[in-house]
Coordinates of C-alpha atoms in Angstrom, one line a residue:
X1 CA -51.5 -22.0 79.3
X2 CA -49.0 -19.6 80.5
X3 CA -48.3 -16.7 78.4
X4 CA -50.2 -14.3 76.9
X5 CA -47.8 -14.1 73.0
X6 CA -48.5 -15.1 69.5
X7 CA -47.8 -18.8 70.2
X8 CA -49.6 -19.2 73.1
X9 CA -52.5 -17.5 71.6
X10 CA -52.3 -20.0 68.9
X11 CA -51.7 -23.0 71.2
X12 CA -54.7 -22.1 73.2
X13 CA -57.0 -22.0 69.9
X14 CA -55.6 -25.2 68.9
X15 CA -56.3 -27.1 72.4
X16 CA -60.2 -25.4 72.8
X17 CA -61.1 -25.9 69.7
X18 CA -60.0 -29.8 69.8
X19 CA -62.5 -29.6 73.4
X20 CA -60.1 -28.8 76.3
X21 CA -60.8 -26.7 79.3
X22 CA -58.2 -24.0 79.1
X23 CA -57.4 -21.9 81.7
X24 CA -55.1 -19.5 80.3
X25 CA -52.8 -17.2 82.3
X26 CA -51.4 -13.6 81.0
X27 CA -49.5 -11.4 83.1
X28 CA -51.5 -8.3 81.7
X29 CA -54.6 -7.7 84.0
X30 CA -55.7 -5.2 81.0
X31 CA -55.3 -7.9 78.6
X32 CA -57.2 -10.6 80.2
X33 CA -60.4 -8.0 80.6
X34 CA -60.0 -7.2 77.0
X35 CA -60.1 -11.2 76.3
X36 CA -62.8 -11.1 78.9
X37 CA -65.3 -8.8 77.0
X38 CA -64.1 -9.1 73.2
X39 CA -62.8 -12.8 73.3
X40 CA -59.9 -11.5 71.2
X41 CA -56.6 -11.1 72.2
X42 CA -55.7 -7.5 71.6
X43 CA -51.8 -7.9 71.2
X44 CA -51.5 -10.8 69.2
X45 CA -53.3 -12.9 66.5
X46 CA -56.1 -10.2 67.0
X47 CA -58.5 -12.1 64.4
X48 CA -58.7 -15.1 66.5
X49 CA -62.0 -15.5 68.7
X50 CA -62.4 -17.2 71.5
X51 CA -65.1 -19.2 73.2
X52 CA -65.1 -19.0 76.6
X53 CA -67.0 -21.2 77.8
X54 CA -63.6 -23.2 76.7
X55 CA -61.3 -20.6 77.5
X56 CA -60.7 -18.9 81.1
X57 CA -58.0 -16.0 81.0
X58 CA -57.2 -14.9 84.2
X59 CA -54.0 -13.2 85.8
X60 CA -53.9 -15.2 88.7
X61 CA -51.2 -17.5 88.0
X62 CA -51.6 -19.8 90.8
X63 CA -55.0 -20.8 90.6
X64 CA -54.7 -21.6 86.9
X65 CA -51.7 -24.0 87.8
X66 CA -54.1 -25.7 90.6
X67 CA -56.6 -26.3 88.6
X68 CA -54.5 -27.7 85.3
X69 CA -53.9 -30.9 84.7
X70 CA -51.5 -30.0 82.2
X71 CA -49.0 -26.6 82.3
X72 CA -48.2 -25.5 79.1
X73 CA -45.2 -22.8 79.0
X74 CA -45.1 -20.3 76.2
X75 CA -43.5 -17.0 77.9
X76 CA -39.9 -15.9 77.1
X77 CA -37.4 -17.7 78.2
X78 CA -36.2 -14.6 79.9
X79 CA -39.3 -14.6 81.7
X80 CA -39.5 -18.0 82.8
X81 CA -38.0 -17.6 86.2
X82 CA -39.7 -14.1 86.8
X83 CA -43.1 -16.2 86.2
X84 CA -42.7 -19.6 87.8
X85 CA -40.5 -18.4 91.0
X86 CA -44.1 -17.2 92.5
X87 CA -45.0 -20.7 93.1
X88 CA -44.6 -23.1 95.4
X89 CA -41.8 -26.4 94.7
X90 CA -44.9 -29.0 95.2
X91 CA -47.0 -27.1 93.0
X92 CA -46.2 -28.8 89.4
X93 CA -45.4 -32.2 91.5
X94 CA -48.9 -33.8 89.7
X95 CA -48.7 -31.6 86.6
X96 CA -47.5 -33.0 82.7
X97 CA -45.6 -29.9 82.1
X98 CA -45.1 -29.0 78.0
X99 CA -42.4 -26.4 77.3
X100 CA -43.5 -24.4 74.0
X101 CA -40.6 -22.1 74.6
X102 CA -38.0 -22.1 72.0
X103 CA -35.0 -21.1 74.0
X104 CA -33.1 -21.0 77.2
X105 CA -32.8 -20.1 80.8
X106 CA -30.2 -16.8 80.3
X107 CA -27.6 -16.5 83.1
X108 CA -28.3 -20.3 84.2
X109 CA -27.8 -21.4 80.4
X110 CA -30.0 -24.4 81.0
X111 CA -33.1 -25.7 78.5
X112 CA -36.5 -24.9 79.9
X113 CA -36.9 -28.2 80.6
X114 CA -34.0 -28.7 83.1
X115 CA -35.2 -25.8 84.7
X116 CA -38.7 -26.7 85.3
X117 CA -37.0 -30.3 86.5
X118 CA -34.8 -28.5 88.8
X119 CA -37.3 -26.1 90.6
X120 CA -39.6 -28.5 91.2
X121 CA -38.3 -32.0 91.4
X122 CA -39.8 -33.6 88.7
X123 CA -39.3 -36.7 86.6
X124 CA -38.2 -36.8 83.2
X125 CA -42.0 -39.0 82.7
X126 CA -43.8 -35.9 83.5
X127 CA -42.0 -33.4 80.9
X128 CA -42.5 -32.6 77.0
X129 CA -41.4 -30.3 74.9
X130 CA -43.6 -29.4 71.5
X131 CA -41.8 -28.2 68.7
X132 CA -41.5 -28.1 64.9
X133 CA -42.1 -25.6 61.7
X134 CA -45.2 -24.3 62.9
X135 CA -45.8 -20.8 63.0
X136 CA -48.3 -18.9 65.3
X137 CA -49.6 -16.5 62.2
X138 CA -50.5 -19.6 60.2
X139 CA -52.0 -21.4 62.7
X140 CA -54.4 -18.5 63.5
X141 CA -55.1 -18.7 59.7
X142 CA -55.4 -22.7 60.0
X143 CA -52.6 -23.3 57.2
X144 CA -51.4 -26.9 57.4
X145 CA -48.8 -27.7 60.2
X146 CA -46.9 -30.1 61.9
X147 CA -45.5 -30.6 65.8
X148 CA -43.7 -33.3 67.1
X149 CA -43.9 -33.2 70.9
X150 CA -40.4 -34.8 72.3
X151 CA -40.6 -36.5 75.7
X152 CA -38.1 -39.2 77.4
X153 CA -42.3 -40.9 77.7
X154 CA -43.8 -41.6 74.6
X155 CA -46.8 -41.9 76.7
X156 CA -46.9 -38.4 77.8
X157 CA -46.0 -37.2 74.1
X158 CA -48.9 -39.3 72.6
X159 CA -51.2 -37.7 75.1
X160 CA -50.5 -34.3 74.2
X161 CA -50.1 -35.3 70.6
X162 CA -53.8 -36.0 70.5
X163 CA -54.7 -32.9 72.2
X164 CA -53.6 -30.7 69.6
X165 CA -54.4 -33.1 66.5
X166 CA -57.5 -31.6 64.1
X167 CA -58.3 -30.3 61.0
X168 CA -54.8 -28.6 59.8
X169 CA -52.6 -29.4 62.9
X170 CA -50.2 -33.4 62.9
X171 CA -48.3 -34.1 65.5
X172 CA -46.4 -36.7 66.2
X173 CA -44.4 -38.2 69.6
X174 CA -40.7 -38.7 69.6
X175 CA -38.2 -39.3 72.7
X176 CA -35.5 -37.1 71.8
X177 CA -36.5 -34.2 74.1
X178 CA -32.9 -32.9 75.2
X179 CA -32.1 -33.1 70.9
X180 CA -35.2 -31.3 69.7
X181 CA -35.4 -29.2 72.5
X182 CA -31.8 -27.7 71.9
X183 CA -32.2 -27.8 68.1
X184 CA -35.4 -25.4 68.1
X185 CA -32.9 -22.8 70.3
X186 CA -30.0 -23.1 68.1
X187 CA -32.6 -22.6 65.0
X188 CA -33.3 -19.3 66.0
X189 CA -29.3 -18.4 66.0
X190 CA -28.8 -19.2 62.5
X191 CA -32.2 -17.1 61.6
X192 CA -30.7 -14.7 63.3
X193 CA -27.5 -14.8 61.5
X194 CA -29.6 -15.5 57.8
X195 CA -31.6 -11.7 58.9
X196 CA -28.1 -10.1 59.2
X197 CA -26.6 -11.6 56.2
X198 CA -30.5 -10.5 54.4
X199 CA -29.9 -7.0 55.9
X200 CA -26.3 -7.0 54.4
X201 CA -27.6 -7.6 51.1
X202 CA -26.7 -11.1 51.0
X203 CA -28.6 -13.1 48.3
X204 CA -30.5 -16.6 48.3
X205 CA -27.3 -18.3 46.7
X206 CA -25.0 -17.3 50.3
X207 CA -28.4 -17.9 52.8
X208 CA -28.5 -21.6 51.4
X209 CA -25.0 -22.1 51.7
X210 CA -25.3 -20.4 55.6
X211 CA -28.1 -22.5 56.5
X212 CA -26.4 -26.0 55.0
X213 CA -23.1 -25.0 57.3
X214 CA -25.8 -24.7 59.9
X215 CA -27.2 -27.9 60.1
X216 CA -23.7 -29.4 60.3
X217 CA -22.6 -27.0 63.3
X218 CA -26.1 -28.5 65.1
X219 CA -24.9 -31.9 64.4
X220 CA -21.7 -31.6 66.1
X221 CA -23.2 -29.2 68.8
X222 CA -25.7 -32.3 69.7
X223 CA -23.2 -34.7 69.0
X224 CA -20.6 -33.1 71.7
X225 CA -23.7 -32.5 74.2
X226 CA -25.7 -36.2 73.7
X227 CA -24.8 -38.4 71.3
X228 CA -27.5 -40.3 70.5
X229 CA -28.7 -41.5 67.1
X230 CA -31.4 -38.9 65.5
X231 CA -32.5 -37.8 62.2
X232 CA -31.9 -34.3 61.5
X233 CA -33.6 -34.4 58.1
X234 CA -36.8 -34.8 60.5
X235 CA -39.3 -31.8 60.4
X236 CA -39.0 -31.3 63.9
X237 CA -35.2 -30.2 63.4
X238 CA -34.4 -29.6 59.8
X239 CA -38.0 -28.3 59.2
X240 CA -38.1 -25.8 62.0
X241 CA -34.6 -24.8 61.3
X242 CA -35.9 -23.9 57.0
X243 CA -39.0 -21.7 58.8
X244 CA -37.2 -19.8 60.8
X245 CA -34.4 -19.2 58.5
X246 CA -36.9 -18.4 55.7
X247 CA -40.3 -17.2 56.7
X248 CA -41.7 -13.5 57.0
X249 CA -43.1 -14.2 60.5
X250 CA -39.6 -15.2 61.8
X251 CA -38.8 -12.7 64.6
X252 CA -35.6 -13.7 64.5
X253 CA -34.6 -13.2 61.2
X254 CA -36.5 -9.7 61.4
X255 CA -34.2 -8.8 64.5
X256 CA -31.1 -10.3 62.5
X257 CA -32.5 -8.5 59.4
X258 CA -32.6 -5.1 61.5
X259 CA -29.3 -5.7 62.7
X260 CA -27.5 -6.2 59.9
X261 CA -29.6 -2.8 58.4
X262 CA -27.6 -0.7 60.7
X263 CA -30.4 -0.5 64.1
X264 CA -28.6 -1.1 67.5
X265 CA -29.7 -4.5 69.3
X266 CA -31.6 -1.9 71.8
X267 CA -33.4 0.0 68.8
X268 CA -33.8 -3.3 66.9
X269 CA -35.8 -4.6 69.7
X270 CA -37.9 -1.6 70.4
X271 CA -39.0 -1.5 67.2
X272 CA -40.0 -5.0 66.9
X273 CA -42.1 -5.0 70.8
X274 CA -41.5 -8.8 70.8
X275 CA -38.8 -11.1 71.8
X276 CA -36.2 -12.8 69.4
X277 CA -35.2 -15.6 71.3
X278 CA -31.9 -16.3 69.3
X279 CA -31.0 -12.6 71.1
X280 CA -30.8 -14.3 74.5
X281 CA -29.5 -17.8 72.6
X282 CA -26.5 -16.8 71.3
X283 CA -25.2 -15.9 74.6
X284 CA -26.8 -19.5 76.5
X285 CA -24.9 -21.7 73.2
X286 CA -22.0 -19.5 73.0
X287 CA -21.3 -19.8 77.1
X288 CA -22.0 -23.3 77.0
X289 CA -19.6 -24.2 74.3
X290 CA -16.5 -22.5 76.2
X291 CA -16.3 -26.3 77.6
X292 CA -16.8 -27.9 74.6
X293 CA -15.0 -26.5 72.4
X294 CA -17.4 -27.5 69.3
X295 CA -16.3 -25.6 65.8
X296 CA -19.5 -23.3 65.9
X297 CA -18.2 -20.3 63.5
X298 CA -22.1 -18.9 62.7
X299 CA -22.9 -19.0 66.5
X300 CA -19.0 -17.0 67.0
X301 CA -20.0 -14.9 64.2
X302 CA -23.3 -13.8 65.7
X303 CA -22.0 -13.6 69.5
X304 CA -19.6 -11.0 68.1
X305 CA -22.0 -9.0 66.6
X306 CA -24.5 -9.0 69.1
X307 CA -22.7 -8.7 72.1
X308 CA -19.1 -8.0 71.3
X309 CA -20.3 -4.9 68.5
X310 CA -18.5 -5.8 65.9
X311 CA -19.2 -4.9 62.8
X312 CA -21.9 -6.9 60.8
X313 CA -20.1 -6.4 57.9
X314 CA -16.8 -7.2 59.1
X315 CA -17.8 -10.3 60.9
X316 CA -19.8 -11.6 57.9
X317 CA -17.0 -10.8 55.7
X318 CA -14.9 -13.7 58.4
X319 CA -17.7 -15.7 58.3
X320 CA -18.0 -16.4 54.6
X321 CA -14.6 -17.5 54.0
X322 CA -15.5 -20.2 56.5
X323 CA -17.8 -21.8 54.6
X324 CA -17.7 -24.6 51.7

């Protein structure tokens, strides 16, 4: 496991309590002494105890991958290239590698995946991605949830999926990696956008309407990018698209939330001390779709907030009139 954040945390519970060997890296030496002693960690999902005779944190990021069979990635995207450029290019080349990361490689503009692919020359057969509506907060409090790990191998995806099925955790294997993979970043956008409009004073009536527009400007993102057939009623898109959008434990819709309250993106973030991927997001999809040229006004509408300062007011006020 590499990250040491609330879904990580809540990955690693899931996979040593269904009997894996985790070794489980965090960047903070202080943190993995305090998991060390307490078997808690003490910045996020603080209730959830460890047994580590399952669970090995350590800050040594190369000897965790060595010894893994499977690498699962749950930093930042931001962070991604900051944590994997210390290793060697052959050292993933036996690895499964599982992104849990829901966004993109800022600057490069490129899925996790792709990345990892990239970097160290691997094949498509040896890369998932797990997604879904699945909170880290209720799985620390083991509240029903459902994955769907996405994979161009079903094999690989059925593996995983039965590492992390018990109790109160489903998950199911689909191919669709590039479609889920893309849908869980552009999710976090239209949260995002929902937390302005929220912060605005926007009701329920305009956030439904939002979030209906926003399932059509996916389907012609995806469509433009890889038009395959795929079901975005399914939980792993619609479903994790309603959570974010919705849910009290969406950072992203907190950040948008903030936003649209009057903080500064700088003071916004500060005060959260955790990352909103659709922050970094906006900027990835916004870049991308220079060259495509998809109608994406609630991705325009949050670029220009966000990056271009314009009013949250003013741009919502544009933003509603292009909606039916």
């Amino acid at each position: 496991m590499i990250g040491g954040g609330s879904w990580a945390t809540a990955l690693t519970k899931i996979l040593s309590e269904n009997g894996a060997q985790v070794g489980w890296w965090l960047r903070s030496k202080d943190d993995v002494q305090h998991l060390l002693r307490t078997r808690h960690n003490p910045r996020y999902l603080s209730s959830v105890a460890f047994d580590l005779s399952r669970v090995s944190p350590t800050a040594d990021l190369k000897d965790v991958v060595a010894d893994a069979d499977w690498l699962v990635l749950a930093v930042p995207a931001a962070f991604v290239q900051a944590a994997l450029d210390k290793l060697d290019r052959d050292a993933l080349r036996d690895k499964r590698v599982i992104s849990a990361i829901k966004g993109m490689i800022p600057g490069k503009n490129v899925l996790v995946t792709d990345y990892v692919a990239e970097r160290f020359r691997l094949g498509g057969e040896q890369l998932g991605v797990v997604a879904g509506p699945c909170h880290a907060e209720e799985v620390a409090l083991e509240k029903q949830s459902y994955l769907t790990i996405g994979s161009p191998d079903l094999v690989l995806a059925e593996d995983f999926c039965q590492l992390l099925r018990n109790r109160y955790v489903k998950a199911h294997p689909a191919v669709d990696l590039d479609g889920i993979e893309y849908c869980a970043v552009m999710k976090n956008i239209i949260a995002l956008t929902c937390g302005i409009a929220h912060g605005l004073g926007y009701g329920d009536n305009f956030q439904a309407v939002l979030v209906s527009n926003a399932v059509q400007e996916i389907r012609r993102f995806l469509y433009a990018l890889s038009p395959n057939q795929r079901d975005l009623s399914a939980s792993a898109y619609l479903g994790d698209l309603l959570v974010t959008a919705y849910s009290q434990f969406s950072r992203n819709r907190t950040f948008g939330n903030m936003v649209g309250r009057g903080y500064s993106v700088k003071s916004a973030q500060m005060e959260m001390n955790m990352v909103a991927e659709g922050y970094y997001a906006v900027k990835s999809i916004y870049e991308l779709n220079k060259k495509l040229k998809v109608s994406m006004p609630i991705t325009n509408a949050a670029y220009h907030v966000l990056y271009e300062k314009i009013s949250p007011a003013v741009e919502l006020e544009i933003l509603k009139e292009k909606f039916k």
